[in-house]
Structure formats: C-alpha cells, structure tokens
Amino acid sequence: MAEFTMELNDDQKQVRDWIHGFAADVIRPAAAEWDEREETPWPVIQEAAKVGIYSLDFYAQQFFDPTGLGIPMAMEELFWGDAGIALSIVGTGLAAIGVVANGTEEQIGTWIPQMYGTPDDVKVAAFCSSEPDAGSDVGAMRTRAVYDQAKDEWVLNGTKTWATNGGIANVHIVVAVVDPELGTKGHASFIVPPATPGLSQGQKFKKHGIRASHTAEVVLEDVRVPGSCLLGGKDKLDERLARARERAAAGGGERVKNAAMATFEASRPAVGAMAVGTARAAYEVALDYARTRTQFGRPIIDNQGVAFQLADMRTQIDAARLLVWRASWMAVAGKPFTSAEGSMSKLYASEVAKKVTAQAVQILGGNGFTREYPVERMHRDSAIYTIFEGTSEIQRLVIARTLSGMPIR
C-alpha cells in the first residue's frame, strides 16, 4: 500500500503532461465548435483513440495506480481541456467499468472491444441506470427484466433517461429490476448488443452545459437478449438474490443498503476531479485576463477586489483537489470512508467549480458574458457537477447520515 503523498512521481508527471498536451492541443481548440453544434465530437474521440487515451487499457493503467491518483489526475487534465468533449471521451468508461466490475472473463473479452471499436472506426457505449422517476431514488426503478427460461433469454421493458451516449452507443449496459420485492438488491445489469430489436433512442436532451456530450432517453420495448448477456451469469445472480432474501428475512436490509452506498462512495472522487479541472481552467483564464486587462491606467489585478477573488479561487481549488486526492488514496488503500470522505470530495469540488467559474465570468465583466471567451461555457458546464453522480443534496444527506448514524431524511 502506497503512503499518501501530494508529490507526483516521475511516471505520473509524464502521464499528466501527456494528457495535458492532448487537452491543450486537441480538445481546447475544438471546444467552442462542438458546444455550439451540440453533437458528439467523433473526430476528437478518434484522435484520442489514436494516441491511446480513448481505450480501456489507458483507464485500467490509471485505475491500478497504487497511489490512487492516476484517475483523478487524468480526469482533471481532460476536463481542464473542456468538460463536454472530455465527457464524450470518458463516457464509455462508465459502461466498461460496469462490465469489468460485474462481468465474467468471457463477457469482458467479448464486449469491451466492441465498446471502443478501433482508432479507424471508433464506437461508444452507454450505461443506462437513471429513469424519469428514479434518479437519486434508485429504489423507484421500474425497468423490468423477465427471464424466458424456454429460450434462455431476458426480456427488458422500460425507459431510461440521462444516458450518456444513449441510443448512439454500439453497446448499452442496462440496469433493470429482476425481483421487485428486494428493492435495490433485486437489480441486475444486462448487456444489450448492437442493433438489438426493441431498443431505440427517445428524447435527445438540449442541455445547458456539457453540450458536446450526447445525452438521451433509451426506450426498451420487449428487448430480448441472450442469457449470456446477464452480467456475471444467472448462477451468480440466483446466489446473490438468495442471500438478499435471507438477509431481508433476518432484518439485515439496512446493512446491505449501506454496503451498496459504500460502493458509490468510492466512485465519487473522480467526478470531483472533473470539477477541479473545470474550476482550474476558469481560474487560469481569469488570472491571465486580470494581469493584462487595464482600467484607469493599471491592470485590474492591482485592485484588491479582483486580487482577493483570485486568491480565494485558487485556495478553494487546491482545497478541493486535496479532498479528491485524499478520498482517491483512501479508496485504493482500502481505508473505510468513516466520514463519507468520497461524498465530501464530490460535494466540495462541485460547489467550488460553480463558484469559481461564476467569479471568472465576473472578473471578465462583459467579456465573460460572451462566447468570445471560454469562461461563459465553463460556467454553464460546471452546473452538471452538483447534479450527476448524486446531487449536492444527496451528498450532504450521505455525509450527515454517516456522521450521525441516524436515518436522516
């Protein structure tokens, strides 16, 4: 187990600089165009695939960094480039991680390559969990999966929403209810192969921010997938459901629920790192602008009102990164989140991103309000961080419950 440190080693610095170079040279110049087009930036994803950033191998290498800093470092640099394009690049990883975490070796070997395609023919994947009436309340999920034993097929029906790459993906990973009586423990994940009949794209959302990332509904109407597309296999599912029924009968439902919550806790620092990247980008634009913009015969950074804002912005960004790195190290080191440190990092970093980008717009004044300068886009993009992967309100609820031990509602 690596000791916690704030100093990146030489290998990490090399990777950081490589990703930063790609973000500066490829992502940033394309950011405004794809934000305006509100379309998936296929050429940029292809470039990322050619250099090795758009691949499972890249994310696996960062994930298995023994310090825990590989993923947050990569996320910060990519999202420093542009949040919408970066989410298009990393969005497939959500589905891939679901397969790697829950699938068999055969499923991993079969489906992961189809999620990414090749540098000459890139593909994307979608992870479909949220529903119109089941966002933070995953227990309200209605999409059902029923097993047809005669054909060894699962039949899926329902509607998913807020799916990154939903409908345009080559492979969809769909979370569905297989046993309604078990609540969240009665859920399972399914692979929906390319061109499966019954799966269609519903509404494509026109969003406030991250507009280069495709977000849409996914409609499932009698979608039949082979039994081999149940992640982990049916034997494993039957064993898990049997254990859940035994625990529920013994009054152990809350313990199971808390164990599931701990899994979500471990993934939240990555979102915090995305927020740090956007906040840092806006701060750097504001700092450069304040140094060069003159009013009343001097740079505006000479005014305390501006200089103090920049001081606060930088302090908050560094504090957010510290929380993200601490939680990331704790996750890889197997340290329990006894104070909901994962939620703390996501909550604080996402709130900082919204505040810092707003301050950047203010420092640029009228220029900051126009699309001639990137802080306007960064401010719009930052709004997503307090919403997805658990809203700020949910993060506060998780933290409060963890600290108090009480079922706060």
Coordinates of C-alpha atoms in Angstrom, one line a residue:
M1 CA 0.0 0.0 0.0
A2 CA 1.5 3.4 -1.0
E3 CA 1.7 6.1 1.5
F4 CA -0.4 9.2 0.9
T5 CA 1.6 11.9 -0.8
M6 CA 1.0 15.2 -2.6
E7 CA 4.0 14.7 -4.8
L8 CA 3.6 13.0 -8.1
N9 CA 6.3 10.6 -9.1
D10 CA 8.2 11.0 -12.4
D11 CA 5.9 8.5 -14.3
Q12 CA 2.8 10.3 -13.1
K13 CA 4.2 13.6 -14.1
Q14 CA 5.0 12.3 -17.6
V15 CA 1.4 10.9 -18.0
R16 CA -0.1 14.2 -16.6
D17 CA 1.9 16.3 -19.1
W18 CA 1.0 14.0 -22.0
I19 CA -2.7 14.3 -21.2
H20 CA -2.4 18.0 -20.6
G21 CA -0.8 18.3 -24.0
F22 CA -3.6 16.5 -25.7
A23 CA -6.2 18.6 -23.9
A24 CA -4.4 21.8 -24.9
D25 CA -3.6 20.9 -28.5
V26 CA -6.7 18.9 -29.5
I27 CA -9.6 19.3 -27.0
R28 CA -9.4 23.1 -26.4
P29 CA -9.3 24.3 -30.0
A30 CA -12.4 22.2 -30.7
A31 CA -14.4 23.1 -27.6
A32 CA -16.4 26.0 -28.8
E33 CA -17.4 24.4 -32.1
W34 CA -18.8 21.2 -30.6
D35 CA -20.5 23.1 -27.8
E36 CA -22.3 25.1 -30.5
R37 CA -23.1 22.1 -32.6
E38 CA -24.3 20.1 -29.6
E39 CA -23.1 16.9 -31.3
T40 CA -20.7 14.1 -30.3
P41 CA -17.2 15.1 -31.4
W42 CA -16.3 12.0 -33.3
P43 CA -13.1 13.4 -34.8
V44 CA -11.8 14.3 -31.3
I45 CA -12.7 10.9 -29.9
Q46 CA -10.9 9.3 -32.9
E47 CA -7.7 11.4 -32.2
A48 CA -7.9 10.3 -28.5
A49 CA -8.1 6.7 -29.7
K50 CA -5.1 7.1 -32.0
V51 CA -2.9 8.3 -29.2
G52 CA -4.2 5.7 -26.7
I53 CA -6.3 7.9 -24.4
Y54 CA -9.6 6.5 -25.6
S55 CA -9.1 2.9 -24.6
L56 CA -9.8 0.6 -21.7
D57 CA -6.0 0.0 -21.3
F58 CA -5.4 3.6 -20.5
Y59 CA -8.1 3.8 -17.8
A60 CA -7.0 0.4 -16.4
Q61 CA -3.4 1.7 -16.0
Q62 CA -4.7 4.8 -14.2
F63 CA -7.1 2.8 -12.1
F64 CA -4.5 0.5 -10.8
D65 CA -2.0 3.3 -9.9
P66 CA -1.1 2.2 -6.4
T67 CA -1.3 5.8 -5.1
G68 CA -4.9 6.2 -6.2
L69 CA -4.0 9.4 -8.0
G70 CA -4.0 8.1 -11.6
I71 CA -7.7 8.6 -12.3
P72 CA -8.2 12.0 -10.6
M73 CA -5.1 13.3 -12.3
A74 CA -6.3 12.2 -15.7
M75 CA -9.8 13.5 -15.2
E76 CA -8.6 16.9 -14.0
E77 CA -6.4 17.4 -17.1
L78 CA -9.0 16.2 -19.6
F79 CA -11.8 18.3 -18.1
W80 CA -9.4 21.3 -17.9
G81 CA -9.5 21.0 -21.7
D82 CA -13.3 21.0 -22.0
A83 CA -16.0 19.3 -20.0
G84 CA -18.3 18.4 -22.8
I85 CA -15.6 16.8 -25.1
A86 CA -14.0 15.2 -22.1
L87 CA -17.2 13.6 -21.0
S88 CA -17.6 12.2 -24.6
I89 CA -14.2 10.7 -24.3
V90 CA -14.6 9.2 -20.8
G91 CA -18.4 8.3 -21.0
T92 CA -17.8 4.9 -22.5
G93 CA -15.7 4.1 -19.4
L94 CA -18.9 4.1 -17.2
A95 CA -20.3 1.1 -19.2
A96 CA -16.9 -0.6 -19.5
I97 CA -16.3 -0.4 -15.7
G98 CA -19.7 -1.9 -15.2
V99 CA -18.7 -4.9 -17.3
V100 CA -15.3 -5.2 -15.7
A101 CA -16.6 -5.0 -12.2
N102 CA -19.5 -7.4 -12.6
G103 CA -18.9 -9.5 -15.8
T104 CA -17.2 -12.8 -16.4
E105 CA -13.9 -13.0 -18.2
E106 CA -15.7 -14.1 -21.4
Q107 CA -18.1 -11.1 -21.2
I108 CA -15.2 -8.7 -20.7
G109 CA -13.2 -10.2 -23.6
T110 CA -16.2 -10.2 -25.9
W111 CA -17.9 -6.8 -25.2
I112 CA -15.2 -4.3 -24.1
P113 CA -13.5 -4.2 -27.5
Q114 CA -16.9 -3.6 -29.1
M115 CA -17.5 -0.7 -26.8
Y116 CA -14.4 1.2 -28.0
G117 CA -14.0 -0.1 -31.6
T118 CA -10.7 0.8 -33.3
P119 CA -8.9 4.2 -34.0
D120 CA -10.2 3.9 -37.6
D121 CA -13.8 3.0 -36.5
V122 CA -14.4 4.3 -33.0
K123 CA -17.5 3.2 -31.1
V124 CA -19.1 4.3 -27.8
A125 CA -21.0 2.6 -25.1
A126 CA -23.8 3.7 -22.7
F127 CA -24.5 3.0 -19.1
C128 CA -28.3 3.2 -18.5
S129 CA -29.5 3.4 -14.9
S130 CA -31.5 6.6 -14.3
E131 CA -35.2 6.7 -15.1
P132 CA -37.8 9.5 -15.3
D133 CA -39.0 8.7 -11.8
A134 CA -35.8 7.1 -10.5
G135 CA -32.8 9.4 -10.3
S136 CA -31.4 9.7 -6.8
D137 CA -34.1 7.3 -5.7
V138 CA -32.8 4.1 -7.4
G139 CA -35.3 2.1 -5.4
A140 CA -38.0 3.6 -7.6
M141 CA -36.6 1.9 -10.7
R142 CA -39.3 0.4 -13.0
T143 CA -37.5 -1.1 -15.9
R144 CA -38.1 -4.8 -15.6
A145 CA -36.1 -7.8 -16.8
V146 CA -38.0 -11.1 -17.0
Y147 CA -36.3 -14.4 -17.7
D148 CA -37.7 -16.6 -20.5
Q149 CA -36.4 -20.0 -19.5
A150 CA -37.6 -21.8 -22.6
K151 CA -35.5 -19.6 -24.8
D152 CA -32.8 -18.7 -22.3
E153 CA -33.4 -15.0 -22.9
W154 CA -34.1 -12.0 -20.8
V155 CA -36.9 -9.6 -21.9
L156 CA -36.4 -6.0 -20.9
N157 CA -39.1 -3.3 -20.8
G158 CA -38.8 0.3 -19.6
T159 CA -37.4 3.7 -20.3
K160 CA -34.0 5.0 -19.2
T161 CA -33.1 8.7 -19.1
W162 CA -30.0 10.9 -18.8
A163 CA -27.9 8.2 -20.6
T164 CA -24.6 9.5 -21.8
N165 CA -24.3 8.1 -25.4
G166 CA -27.8 6.7 -25.1
G167 CA -29.2 5.5 -28.4
I168 CA -26.0 6.1 -30.4
A169 CA -23.9 3.6 -28.4
N170 CA -22.7 0.3 -30.0
V171 CA -23.3 -1.5 -26.7
H172 CA -25.7 -0.5 -23.9
I173 CA -25.5 -1.6 -20.3
V174 CA -28.9 -1.5 -18.8
V175 CA -29.8 -1.8 -15.1
A176 CA -33.2 -3.5 -14.5
V177 CA -35.3 -4.9 -11.8
V178 CA -35.4 -8.7 -11.6
D179 CA -37.0 -9.0 -8.2
P180 CA -39.2 -6.0 -7.1
E181 CA -39.6 -7.3 -3.5
L182 CA -35.9 -6.9 -2.8
G183 CA -35.7 -3.2 -3.6
T184 CA -32.2 -2.1 -4.8
K185 CA -30.8 -5.6 -4.1
G186 CA -33.2 -7.0 -6.7
H187 CA -31.4 -5.2 -9.6
A188 CA -29.2 -6.7 -12.2
S189 CA -27.2 -5.4 -15.2
F190 CA -27.6 -6.6 -18.8
I191 CA -25.6 -6.2 -22.0
V192 CA -27.7 -5.1 -25.0
P193 CA -25.7 -5.9 -28.1
P194 CA -25.5 -3.7 -31.2
A195 CA -28.7 -3.4 -33.3
T196 CA -30.9 -5.4 -30.9
P197 CA -34.5 -5.0 -31.9
G198 CA -36.7 -3.1 -29.5
L199 CA -34.0 -0.6 -28.2
S200 CA -34.4 2.9 -29.5
Q201 CA -33.4 6.4 -28.7
G202 CA -36.0 8.6 -27.1
Q203 CA -35.7 12.3 -26.5
K204 CA -32.2 13.8 -27.0
F205 CA -31.8 16.5 -24.4
K206 CA -30.7 20.0 -25.3
K207 CA -28.6 20.9 -22.3
H208 CA -27.4 24.0 -20.5
G209 CA -23.9 22.7 -20.5
I210 CA -21.6 19.8 -21.5
R211 CA -23.3 20.1 -24.9
A212 CA -20.7 18.1 -26.8
S213 CA -21.7 15.1 -24.8
H214 CA -24.8 13.2 -26.2
T215 CA -27.5 12.7 -23.5
A216 CA -30.7 11.0 -24.3
E217 CA -33.5 8.6 -23.3
V218 CA -33.3 5.0 -24.1
V219 CA -36.6 3.1 -24.7
L220 CA -36.7 -0.6 -24.3
E221 CA -39.7 -2.4 -25.8
D222 CA -39.7 -6.2 -25.4
V223 CA -35.9 -6.2 -25.9
R224 CA -34.7 -9.7 -25.9
V225 CA -31.1 -10.5 -25.0
P226 CA -29.4 -13.9 -24.6
G227 CA -29.0 -15.4 -21.2
S228 CA -25.2 -14.9 -21.7
C229 CA -25.8 -11.1 -21.6
L230 CA -26.7 -11.1 -17.9
L231 CA -23.6 -9.6 -16.3
G232 CA -22.0 -12.2 -14.1
G233 CA -24.3 -15.0 -15.2
K234 CA -27.5 -16.4 -13.8
D235 CA -25.9 -18.7 -11.2
K236 CA -24.2 -15.8 -9.6
L237 CA -27.5 -13.7 -9.8
D238 CA -29.5 -16.5 -8.2
E239 CA -27.0 -16.9 -5.4
R240 CA -27.0 -13.1 -4.7
L241 CA -30.8 -12.9 -4.7
A242 CA -31.0 -15.9 -2.3
R243 CA -28.6 -14.2 0.1
A244 CA -30.5 -10.9 -0.1
R245 CA -33.8 -12.7 0.7
E246 CA -32.2 -14.3 3.7
R247 CA -30.8 -11.0 4.9
A248 CA -34.1 -9.3 4.4
A249 CA -35.9 -12.0 6.4
A250 CA -33.3 -11.6 9.2
G251 CA -33.8 -7.8 9.2
G252 CA -30.4 -7.1 7.6
G253 CA -31.7 -4.9 4.8
E254 CA -30.1 -1.7 6.1
R255 CA -26.7 -3.3 6.3
V256 CA -26.9 -4.4 2.7
K257 CA -28.0 -0.9 1.7
N258 CA -25.0 0.7 3.5
A259 CA -22.6 -1.7 1.7
A260 CA -24.1 -0.6 -1.6
M261 CA -23.7 3.0 -0.6
A262 CA -20.0 2.4 0.1
T263 CA -19.5 1.3 -3.5
F264 CA -20.9 4.6 -4.8
E265 CA -18.7 6.5 -2.3
A266 CA -15.6 5.1 -3.9
S267 CA -16.5 6.4 -7.4
R268 CA -17.4 10.0 -6.5
P269 CA -13.8 11.4 -6.2
A270 CA -13.4 11.0 -10.0
V271 CA -16.3 13.4 -10.5
G272 CA -14.8 15.8 -8.0
A273 CA -11.6 15.7 -10.1
M274 CA -13.6 16.6 -13.2
A275 CA -15.0 19.6 -11.3
V276 CA -11.5 20.6 -10.2
G277 CA -10.3 20.6 -13.9
T278 CA -13.1 22.9 -15.0
A279 CA -12.6 25.3 -12.0
R280 CA -8.8 25.4 -12.6
A281 CA -9.4 26.2 -16.3
A282 CA -11.7 29.1 -15.5
Y283 CA -9.3 30.4 -12.8
E284 CA -6.4 30.4 -15.2
V285 CA -8.3 32.4 -17.8
A286 CA -9.4 34.9 -15.2
L287 CA -5.9 35.3 -13.8
D288 CA -4.4 35.9 -17.3
Y289 CA -7.2 38.4 -18.1
A290 CA -6.7 40.3 -14.8
R291 CA -3.0 40.6 -15.5
T292 CA -3.4 42.1 -19.0
R293 CA -6.7 44.0 -18.8
T294 CA -6.2 47.6 -17.8
Q295 CA -8.6 50.1 -16.4
F296 CA -7.8 53.5 -15.0
G297 CA -4.3 53.1 -16.2
R298 CA -3.4 49.9 -14.4
P299 CA -4.0 46.1 -14.6
I300 CA -7.2 45.2 -12.8
I301 CA -5.3 42.6 -10.7
D302 CA -3.9 45.7 -8.9
N303 CA -7.3 46.2 -7.3
Q304 CA -7.9 44.2 -4.1
G305 CA -11.4 43.5 -5.1
V306 CA -10.1 41.4 -8.1
A307 CA -6.9 40.1 -6.5
F308 CA -8.7 38.8 -3.4
Q309 CA -11.2 37.0 -5.6
L310 CA -8.4 35.2 -7.4
A311 CA -6.7 34.4 -4.1
D312 CA -10.0 32.8 -2.8
M313 CA -10.5 30.9 -6.1
R314 CA -7.0 29.4 -6.1
T315 CA -7.3 28.4 -2.4
Q316 CA -10.7 26.7 -3.0
I317 CA -9.4 24.8 -6.0
D318 CA -6.4 23.5 -4.1
A319 CA -8.6 22.5 -1.1
A320 CA -10.9 20.7 -3.5
R321 CA -8.0 18.8 -5.0
L322 CA -6.8 17.8 -1.6
L323 CA -10.2 16.3 -0.7
V324 CA -10.3 14.5 -4.0
W325 CA -6.8 13.1 -3.7
R326 CA -7.4 12.0 -0.1
A327 CA -10.6 10.1 -1.0
S328 CA -8.9 8.6 -4.1
W329 CA -6.0 7.3 -2.0
M330 CA -8.3 6.0 0.7
A331 CA -10.3 4.0 -1.9
V332 CA -7.3 2.3 -3.4
A333 CA -5.7 1.8 0.1
G334 CA -8.9 0.1 1.4
K335 CA -9.5 2.7 4.0
P336 CA -13.1 2.9 5.2
F337 CA -14.9 6.2 4.4
T338 CA -16.0 6.6 8.1
S339 CA -16.9 10.3 7.5
A340 CA -18.2 9.9 3.9
E341 CA -14.9 11.3 2.5
G342 CA -15.9 10.3 -1.0
S343 CA -19.1 12.3 -0.9
M344 CA -17.2 15.2 0.8
S345 CA -14.8 15.4 -2.1
K346 CA -17.5 15.4 -4.7
L347 CA -19.7 17.9 -2.8
Y348 CA -17.0 20.4 -2.2
A349 CA -15.3 20.2 -5.6
S350 CA -18.6 20.5 -7.5
E351 CA -19.7 23.5 -5.4
V352 CA -16.2 25.1 -5.9
A353 CA -16.5 24.6 -9.7
K354 CA -19.8 26.5 -9.8
K355 CA -18.5 29.3 -7.6
V356 CA -15.1 29.7 -9.3
T357 CA -16.5 29.8 -12.8
A358 CA -19.1 32.4 -11.8
Q359 CA -16.3 34.5 -10.3
A360 CA -14.3 34.1 -13.5
V361 CA -17.2 35.5 -15.5
Q362 CA -17.4 38.4 -13.1
I363 CA -13.8 39.2 -13.4
L364 CA -14.0 39.3 -17.2
G365 CA -17.1 41.5 -16.9
G366 CA -19.0 41.9 -20.1
N367 CA -16.4 39.9 -22.0
G368 CA -17.0 37.0 -19.6
F369 CA -20.7 37.0 -20.5
T370 CA -20.0 36.4 -24.2
R371 CA -19.0 33.3 -26.1
E372 CA -15.9 35.0 -27.3
Y373 CA -14.3 33.9 -24.0
P374 CA -14.4 30.3 -22.7
V375 CA -15.4 31.2 -19.1
E376 CA -19.1 31.5 -20.2
R377 CA -19.0 27.9 -21.4
M378 CA -17.1 26.7 -18.4
H379 CA -19.7 28.3 -16.1
R380 CA -22.5 26.5 -18.0
D381 CA -20.6 23.2 -17.9
S382 CA -19.9 23.5 -14.1
A383 CA -23.6 23.2 -13.3
I384 CA -23.6 19.5 -14.0
Y385 CA -21.2 18.6 -11.2
T386 CA -23.7 19.4 -8.5
I387 CA -26.3 17.2 -10.2
F388 CA -24.9 14.0 -11.7
E389 CA -23.4 11.1 -9.7
G390 CA -25.6 12.2 -6.8
T391 CA -26.8 15.8 -6.3
S392 CA -25.2 18.1 -3.7
E393 CA -28.3 17.5 -1.6
I394 CA -27.7 13.7 -1.7
Q395 CA -24.1 14.2 -0.8
R396 CA -25.0 16.2 2.2
L397 CA -27.5 13.5 3.2
V398 CA -24.9 10.8 2.9
I399 CA -22.4 12.8 4.9
A400 CA -25.0 13.7 7.6
R401 CA -26.1 10.1 7.9
T402 CA -22.6 8.8 8.1
L403 CA -21.6 11.3 10.8
S404 CA -24.7 11.0 12.9
G405 CA -25.6 7.3 12.4
M406 CA -29.2 8.5 12.1
P407 CA -31.6 7.8 9.2
I408 CA -31.9 11.5 8.3
R409 CA -34.4 12.2 5.6

